[in-house]
Amino acid sequence: PYDYAALEPTIDEQTMRLHHDKHHQAYVDNANAALAGTQWEDRPVEQVLVELDLLPEDKRAAVRNNAGGHANHSLFWEIMSPDGGGEPSGSLKSAIDDAFDGADALKQALNDAGVKRFGSGWSWLVWDGTGLAVYSTPNQDSPMLKEFDDVPLLGIDVWEHAYYLNYQNRRPDYLSAWWNVVNWDAVQQRYD
Ligand code: MN
């Protein structure tokens, strides 16, 4: 929903072009290929992920990784904005204050989860059915998978492809800077 260069200097144009046009596209293509010919091929990705255990066993790993990758990245683009940053407000702020003792503590928890993720994965703020929670998933595992059974509200991609051109090995610096582009309005809409 914005130009490739719109998130500079936090996220550079080349990273956004590669990330959206190559990495995300590959997840879409591979998910479609894995689902072709099954009854899930035209279903919403959220339904595919929730019903992963019903798919043919030889399709599950490819769908978990690639439908997960599509869902995760679709969320990721939407919860960033060139007009982002600032602080949450309204009912989301209240929920964050209840669960984390404020937005700064939430940011710290998400950054810690991302820094500690060994290898590739995501750092998530989710609705777990009763309240907010923070954790990390490996690879492209979605919080919507049955084993988590949560609704993702905010997710930060900590794969190296998300930051390496600009930040190299400095994942903590990427995570600190990422909050300059967070779109709290989009997170609030998901929370609502
Ligand atoms: Mn990614």
PDB file of C-alpha atoms and ligand atoms in Angstrom:
ATOM      1  CA  PRO A   1       0.000   0.000   0.000  1.00  0.00           C
ATOM      2  CA  TYR A   2       2.993   2.403  -0.490  1.00  0.00           C
ATOM      3  CA  ASP A   3       6.008   2.936  -2.707  1.00  0.00           C
ATOM      4  CA  TYR A   4       9.043   0.663  -2.387  1.00  0.00           C
ATOM      5  CA  ALA A   5      11.141   3.575  -1.125  1.00  0.00           C
ATOM      6  CA  ALA A   6       8.473   4.919   1.231  1.00  0.00           C
ATOM      7  CA  LEU A   7       9.872   3.269   4.361  1.00  0.00           C
ATOM      8  CA  GLU A   8      13.380   4.696   3.942  1.00  0.00           C
ATOM      9  CA  PRO A   9      15.604   5.179   5.830  1.00  0.00           C
ATOM     10  CA  THR A  10      14.274   2.455   8.160  1.00  0.00           C
ATOM     11  CA  ILE A  11      13.908  -0.082   5.336  1.00  0.00           C
ATOM     12  CA  ASP A  12      15.699   0.618   2.058  1.00  0.00           C
ATOM     13  CA  GLU A  13      14.104   0.448  -1.392  1.00  0.00           C
ATOM     14  CA  GLN A  14      16.179  -2.476  -2.667  1.00  0.00           C
ATOM     15  CA  THR A  15      15.281  -4.593   0.354  1.00  0.00           C
ATOM     16  CA  MET A  16      11.591  -3.830  -0.176  1.00  0.00           C
ATOM     17  CA  ARG A  17      11.773  -4.680  -3.902  1.00  0.00           C
ATOM     18  CA  LEU A  18      13.498  -8.009  -3.293  1.00  0.00           C
ATOM     19  CA  HIS A  19      11.389  -8.830  -0.262  1.00  0.00           C
ATOM     20  CA  HIS A  20       8.017  -8.111  -1.888  1.00  0.00           C
ATOM     21  CA  ASP A  21       8.654  -9.031  -5.534  1.00  0.00           C
ATOM     22  CA  LYS A  22      10.968 -12.023  -5.093  1.00  0.00           C
ATOM     23  CA  HIS A  23      10.609 -13.535  -1.619  1.00  0.00           C
ATOM     24  CA  HIS A  24       6.876 -12.971  -1.097  1.00  0.00           C
ATOM     25  CA  GLN A  25       6.153 -13.877  -4.730  1.00  0.00           C
ATOM     26  CA  ALA A  26       7.999 -17.162  -4.300  1.00  0.00           C
ATOM     27  CA  TYR A  27       5.843 -18.045  -1.276  1.00  0.00           C
ATOM     28  CA  VAL A  28       2.707 -17.297  -3.310  1.00  0.00           C
ATOM     29  CA  ASP A  29       3.887 -19.326  -6.301  1.00  0.00           C
ATOM     30  CA  ASN A  30       4.988 -22.278  -4.185  1.00  0.00           C
ATOM     31  CA  ALA A  31       1.781 -22.257  -2.116  1.00  0.00           C
ATOM     32  CA  ASN A  32      -0.340 -22.215  -5.268  1.00  0.00           C
ATOM     33  CA  ALA A  33       1.693 -25.058  -6.760  1.00  0.00           C
ATOM     34  CA  ALA A  34       1.335 -27.167  -3.605  1.00  0.00           C
ATOM     35  CA  LEU A  35      -2.425 -26.527  -3.356  1.00  0.00           C
ATOM     36  CA  ALA A  36      -3.186 -27.046  -7.056  1.00  0.00           C
ATOM     37  CA  GLY A  37      -5.705 -29.814  -7.549  1.00  0.00           C
ATOM     38  CA  THR A  38      -6.732 -29.939  -3.902  1.00  0.00           C
ATOM     39  CA  GLN A  39     -10.018 -28.633  -2.525  1.00  0.00           C
ATOM     40  CA  TRP A  40      -8.070 -25.834  -0.797  1.00  0.00           C
ATOM     41  CA  GLU A  41      -6.665 -24.229  -3.957  1.00  0.00           C
ATOM     42  CA  ASP A  42      -9.190 -21.358  -4.047  1.00  0.00           C
ATOM     43  CA  ARG A  43      -9.749 -20.965  -0.318  1.00  0.00           C
ATOM     44  CA  PRO A  44      -8.579 -18.043   1.834  1.00  0.00           C
ATOM     45  CA  VAL A  45      -5.072 -18.563   3.147  1.00  0.00           C
ATOM     46  CA  GLU A  46      -6.301 -18.264   6.739  1.00  0.00           C
ATOM     47  CA  GLN A  47      -8.571 -21.275   6.209  1.00  0.00           C
ATOM     48  CA  VAL A  48      -5.757 -23.243   4.574  1.00  0.00           C
ATOM     49  CA  LEU A  49      -3.516 -22.658   7.598  1.00  0.00           C
ATOM     50  CA  VAL A  50      -6.183 -23.532  10.167  1.00  0.00           C
ATOM     51  CA  GLU A  51      -6.987 -26.727   8.275  1.00  0.00           C
ATOM     52  CA  LEU A  52      -3.385 -27.741   7.558  1.00  0.00           C
ATOM     53  CA  ASP A  53      -3.800 -31.108   9.291  1.00  0.00           C
ATOM     54  CA  LEU A  54      -6.575 -32.029   6.835  1.00  0.00           C
ATOM     55  CA  LEU A  55      -4.358 -31.616   3.771  1.00  0.00           C
ATOM     56  CA  PRO A  56      -2.634 -34.596   2.145  1.00  0.00           C
ATOM     57  CA  GLU A  57       0.422 -35.385   4.226  1.00  0.00           C
ATOM     58  CA  ASP A  58       2.856 -34.917   1.356  1.00  0.00           C
ATOM     59  CA  LYS A  59       1.600 -31.323   0.868  1.00  0.00           C
ATOM     60  CA  ARG A  60       1.703 -30.153   4.463  1.00  0.00           C
ATOM     61  CA  ALA A  61       5.322 -29.032   4.753  1.00  0.00           C
ATOM     62  CA  ALA A  62       5.195 -26.994   1.536  1.00  0.00           C
ATOM     63  CA  VAL A  63       1.866 -25.430   2.498  1.00  0.00           C
ATOM     64  CA  ARG A  64       2.954 -24.704   6.064  1.00  0.00           C
ATOM     65  CA  ASN A  65       6.024 -22.865   4.786  1.00  0.00           C
ATOM     66  CA  ASN A  66       4.607 -21.134   1.732  1.00  0.00           C
ATOM     67  CA  ALA A  67       0.972 -20.406   2.644  1.00  0.00           C
ATOM     68  CA  GLY A  68       2.401 -19.327   5.986  1.00  0.00           C
ATOM     69  CA  GLY A  69       4.878 -17.108   4.170  1.00  0.00           C
ATOM     70  CA  HIS A  70       2.080 -15.547   2.117  1.00  0.00           C
ATOM     71  CA  ALA A  71      -0.098 -14.852   5.169  1.00  0.00           C
ATOM     72  CA  ASN A  72       2.780 -13.514   7.237  1.00  0.00           C
ATOM     73  CA  HIS A  73       4.041 -11.143   4.544  1.00  0.00           C
ATOM     74  CA  SER A  74       0.528  -9.929   3.642  1.00  0.00           C
ATOM     75  CA  LEU A  75       0.183  -8.854   7.279  1.00  0.00           C
ATOM     76  CA  PHE A  76       3.708  -7.419   7.432  1.00  0.00           C
ATOM     77  CA  TRP A  77       3.217  -4.925   4.571  1.00  0.00           C
ATOM     78  CA  GLU A  78      -0.031  -3.699   6.100  1.00  0.00           C
ATOM     79  CA  ILE A  79       1.229  -3.097   9.603  1.00  0.00           C
ATOM     80  CA  MET A  80       3.982  -0.788   8.323  1.00  0.00           C
ATOM     81  CA  SER A  81       3.483   2.746   6.991  1.00  0.00           C
ATOM     82  CA  PRO A  82       5.589   5.720   5.883  1.00  0.00           C
ATOM     83  CA  ASP A  83       3.418   7.677   8.349  1.00  0.00           C
ATOM     84  CA  GLY A  84       4.072   5.118  11.064  1.00  0.00           C
ATOM     85  CA  GLY A  85       5.702   5.269  14.442  1.00  0.00           C
ATOM     86  CA  GLY A  86       4.325   6.914  17.539  1.00  0.00           C
ATOM     87  CA  GLU A  87       2.349   5.115  20.169  1.00  0.00           C
ATOM     88  CA  PRO A  88      -0.804   2.966  20.244  1.00  0.00           C
ATOM     89  CA  SER A  89      -4.034   4.546  21.473  1.00  0.00           C
ATOM     90  CA  GLY A  90      -7.591   3.650  22.397  1.00  0.00           C
ATOM     91  CA  SER A  91      -8.600   0.082  23.220  1.00  0.00           C
ATOM     92  CA  LEU A  92      -5.327  -1.333  21.899  1.00  0.00           C
ATOM     93  CA  LYS A  93      -3.343   0.880  24.269  1.00  0.00           C
ATOM     94  CA  SER A  94      -5.510  -0.298  27.160  1.00  0.00           C
ATOM     95  CA  ALA A  95      -4.958  -3.948  26.270  1.00  0.00           C
ATOM     96  CA  ILE A  96      -1.196  -3.387  25.928  1.00  0.00           C
ATOM     97  CA  ASP A  97      -1.081  -1.585  29.277  1.00  0.00           C
ATOM     98  CA  ASP A  98      -2.932  -4.493  30.889  1.00  0.00           C
ATOM     99  CA  ALA A  99      -0.688  -7.204  29.422  1.00  0.00           C
ATOM    100  CA  PHE A 100       2.742  -5.545  29.208  1.00  0.00           C
ATOM    101  CA  ASP A 101       2.901  -2.537  31.489  1.00  0.00           C
ATOM    102  CA  GLY A 102       2.947  -0.162  28.537  1.00  0.00           C
ATOM    103  CA  ALA A 103       4.016   0.148  24.909  1.00  0.00           C
ATOM    104  CA  ASP A 104       7.730   0.411  25.709  1.00  0.00           C
ATOM    105  CA  ALA A 105       7.605  -2.928  27.517  1.00  0.00           C
ATOM    106  CA  LEU A 106       5.710  -4.466  24.592  1.00  0.00           C
ATOM    107  CA  LYS A 107       8.330  -3.217  22.129  1.00  0.00           C
ATOM    108  CA  GLN A 108      11.080  -4.624  24.339  1.00  0.00           C
ATOM    109  CA  ALA A 109       9.345  -7.997  24.524  1.00  0.00           C
ATOM    110  CA  LEU A 110       8.922  -8.159  20.741  1.00  0.00           C
ATOM    111  CA  ASN A 111      12.504  -7.071  20.120  1.00  0.00           C
ATOM    112  CA  ASP A 112      13.809  -9.648  22.616  1.00  0.00           C
ATOM    113  CA  ALA A 113      11.766 -12.418  20.998  1.00  0.00           C
ATOM    114  CA  GLY A 114      13.129 -11.422  17.593  1.00  0.00           C
ATOM    115  CA  VAL A 115      16.741 -11.164  18.706  1.00  0.00           C
ATOM    116  CA  LYS A 116      16.576 -14.556  20.426  1.00  0.00           C
ATOM    117  CA  ARG A 117      15.023 -16.354  17.444  1.00  0.00           C
ATOM    118  CA  PHE A 118      17.874 -18.571  16.223  1.00  0.00           C
ATOM    119  CA  GLY A 119      17.993 -18.605  12.442  1.00  0.00           C
ATOM    120  CA  SER A 120      14.911 -17.342  10.631  1.00  0.00           C
ATOM    121  CA  GLY A 121      11.433 -16.540  11.879  1.00  0.00           C
ATOM    122  CA  TRP A 122       9.050 -13.942  13.189  1.00  0.00           C
ATOM    123  CA  SER A 123       8.320 -12.018  16.368  1.00  0.00           C
ATOM    124  CA  TRP A 124       4.577 -11.760  17.058  1.00  0.00           C
ATOM    125  CA  LEU A 125       1.986  -9.869  19.054  1.00  0.00           C
ATOM    126  CA  VAL A 126      -1.115 -12.072  19.058  1.00  0.00           C
ATOM    127  CA  TRP A 127      -4.612 -12.267  20.500  1.00  0.00           C
ATOM    128  CA  ASP A 128      -4.747 -15.668  22.212  1.00  0.00           C
ATOM    129  CA  GLY A 129      -8.500 -15.696  22.859  1.00  0.00           C
ATOM    130  CA  THR A 130      -8.332 -14.049  26.249  1.00  0.00           C
ATOM    131  CA  GLY A 131      -5.612 -11.426  25.934  1.00  0.00           C
ATOM    132  CA  LEU A 132      -2.432 -10.292  24.230  1.00  0.00           C
ATOM    133  CA  ALA A 133       0.747 -12.360  24.095  1.00  0.00           C
ATOM    134  CA  VAL A 134       4.217 -12.101  22.551  1.00  0.00           C
ATOM    135  CA  TYR A 135       6.288 -14.960  21.162  1.00  0.00           C
ATOM    136  CA  SER A 136       8.430 -15.964  18.227  1.00  0.00           C
ATOM    137  CA  THR A 137       7.809 -18.635  15.598  1.00  0.00           C
ATOM    138  CA  PRO A 138      10.492 -20.311  13.444  1.00  0.00           C
ATOM    139  CA  ASN A 139      10.611 -20.224   9.636  1.00  0.00           C
ATOM    140  CA  GLN A 140       7.214 -19.116   8.226  1.00  0.00           C
ATOM    141  CA  ASP A 141       5.075 -20.709  10.941  1.00  0.00           C
ATOM    142  CA  SER A 142       1.873 -18.679  11.357  1.00  0.00           C
ATOM    143  CA  PRO A 143       0.217 -18.080  14.739  1.00  0.00           C
ATOM    144  CA  MET A 144      -2.973 -19.237  12.988  1.00  0.00           C
ATOM    145  CA  LEU A 145      -1.687 -22.834  12.817  1.00  0.00           C
ATOM    146  CA  LYS A 146      -3.613 -25.173  15.129  1.00  0.00           C
ATOM    147  CA  GLU A 147      -0.662 -25.676  17.465  1.00  0.00           C
ATOM    148  CA  PHE A 148      -0.717 -21.939  18.259  1.00  0.00           C
ATOM    149  CA  ASP A 149      -4.384 -21.161  17.516  1.00  0.00           C
ATOM    150  CA  ASP A 150      -3.878 -17.408  17.871  1.00  0.00           C
ATOM    151  CA  VAL A 151      -4.782 -14.319  15.852  1.00  0.00           C
ATOM    152  CA  PRO A 152      -1.690 -12.400  14.689  1.00  0.00           C
ATOM    153  CA  LEU A 153      -2.000  -8.650  15.293  1.00  0.00           C
ATOM    154  CA  LEU A 154       1.574  -7.514  14.597  1.00  0.00           C
ATOM    155  CA  GLY A 155       4.495  -9.507  13.218  1.00  0.00           C
ATOM    156  CA  ILE A 156       8.096  -8.507  12.608  1.00  0.00           C
ATOM    157  CA  ASP A 157      10.016 -10.474   9.985  1.00  0.00           C
ATOM    158  CA  VAL A 158      13.466 -11.375  11.367  1.00  0.00           C
ATOM    159  CA  TRP A 159      14.661 -13.383   8.369  1.00  0.00           C
ATOM    160  CA  GLU A 160      17.960 -11.952   7.143  1.00  0.00           C
ATOM    161  CA  HIS A 161      16.286 -11.120   3.803  1.00  0.00           C
ATOM    162  CA  ALA A 162      14.226  -8.513   5.695  1.00  0.00           C
ATOM    163  CA  TYR A 163      17.203  -6.448   6.843  1.00  0.00           C
ATOM    164  CA  TYR A 164      20.615  -7.727   5.715  1.00  0.00           C
ATOM    165  CA  LEU A 165      21.360  -5.185   2.931  1.00  0.00           C
ATOM    166  CA  ASN A 166      21.027  -2.273   5.340  1.00  0.00           C
ATOM    167  CA  TYR A 167      21.785  -3.749   8.754  1.00  0.00           C
ATOM    168  CA  GLN A 168      23.969  -6.798   7.912  1.00  0.00           C
ATOM    169  CA  ASN A 169      24.324  -8.871  11.103  1.00  0.00           C
ATOM    170  CA  ARG A 170      22.826  -6.163  13.338  1.00  0.00           C
ATOM    171  CA  ARG A 171      19.362  -7.635  13.861  1.00  0.00           C
ATOM    172  CA  PRO A 172      18.911  -5.687  17.136  1.00  0.00           C
ATOM    173  CA  ASP A 173      19.443  -2.395  15.259  1.00  0.00           C
ATOM    174  CA  TYR A 174      16.848  -3.390  12.643  1.00  0.00           C
ATOM    175  CA  LEU A 175      14.356  -4.270  15.370  1.00  0.00           C
ATOM    176  CA  SER A 176      14.943  -0.999  17.222  1.00  0.00           C
ATOM    177  CA  ALA A 177      14.512   1.028  14.029  1.00  0.00           C
ATOM    178  CA  TRP A 178      11.469  -0.954  12.870  1.00  0.00           C
ATOM    179  CA  TRP A 179       9.233   0.871  15.343  1.00  0.00           C
ATOM    180  CA  ASN A 180       9.675   4.031  13.246  1.00  0.00           C
ATOM    181  CA  VAL A 181       7.409   2.464  10.599  1.00  0.00           C
ATOM    182  CA  VAL A 182       4.880   0.548  12.718  1.00  0.00           C
ATOM    183  CA  ASN A 183       1.305   1.297  11.623  1.00  0.00           C
ATOM    184  CA  TRP A 184      -0.578   1.296  14.922  1.00  0.00           C
ATOM    185  CA  ASP A 185      -3.858   2.123  13.140  1.00  0.00           C
ATOM    186  CA  ALA A 186      -3.617  -1.139  11.185  1.00  0.00           C
ATOM    187  CA  VAL A 187      -2.774  -3.092  14.347  1.00  0.00           C
ATOM    188  CA  GLN A 188      -5.763  -1.453  16.061  1.00  0.00           C
ATOM    189  CA  GLN A 189      -8.030  -2.539  13.193  1.00  0.00           C
ATOM    190  CA  ARG A 190      -6.836  -6.110  13.531  1.00  0.00           C
ATOM    191  CA  TYR A 191      -7.363  -5.934  17.293  1.00  0.00           C
ATOM    192  CA  ASP A 192     -10.928  -4.603  16.793  1.00  0.00           C
TER     193      ASP A 192
HETATM  194 MN    MN B   1      10.275 -12.068   4.669  1.00  0.00          MN
END
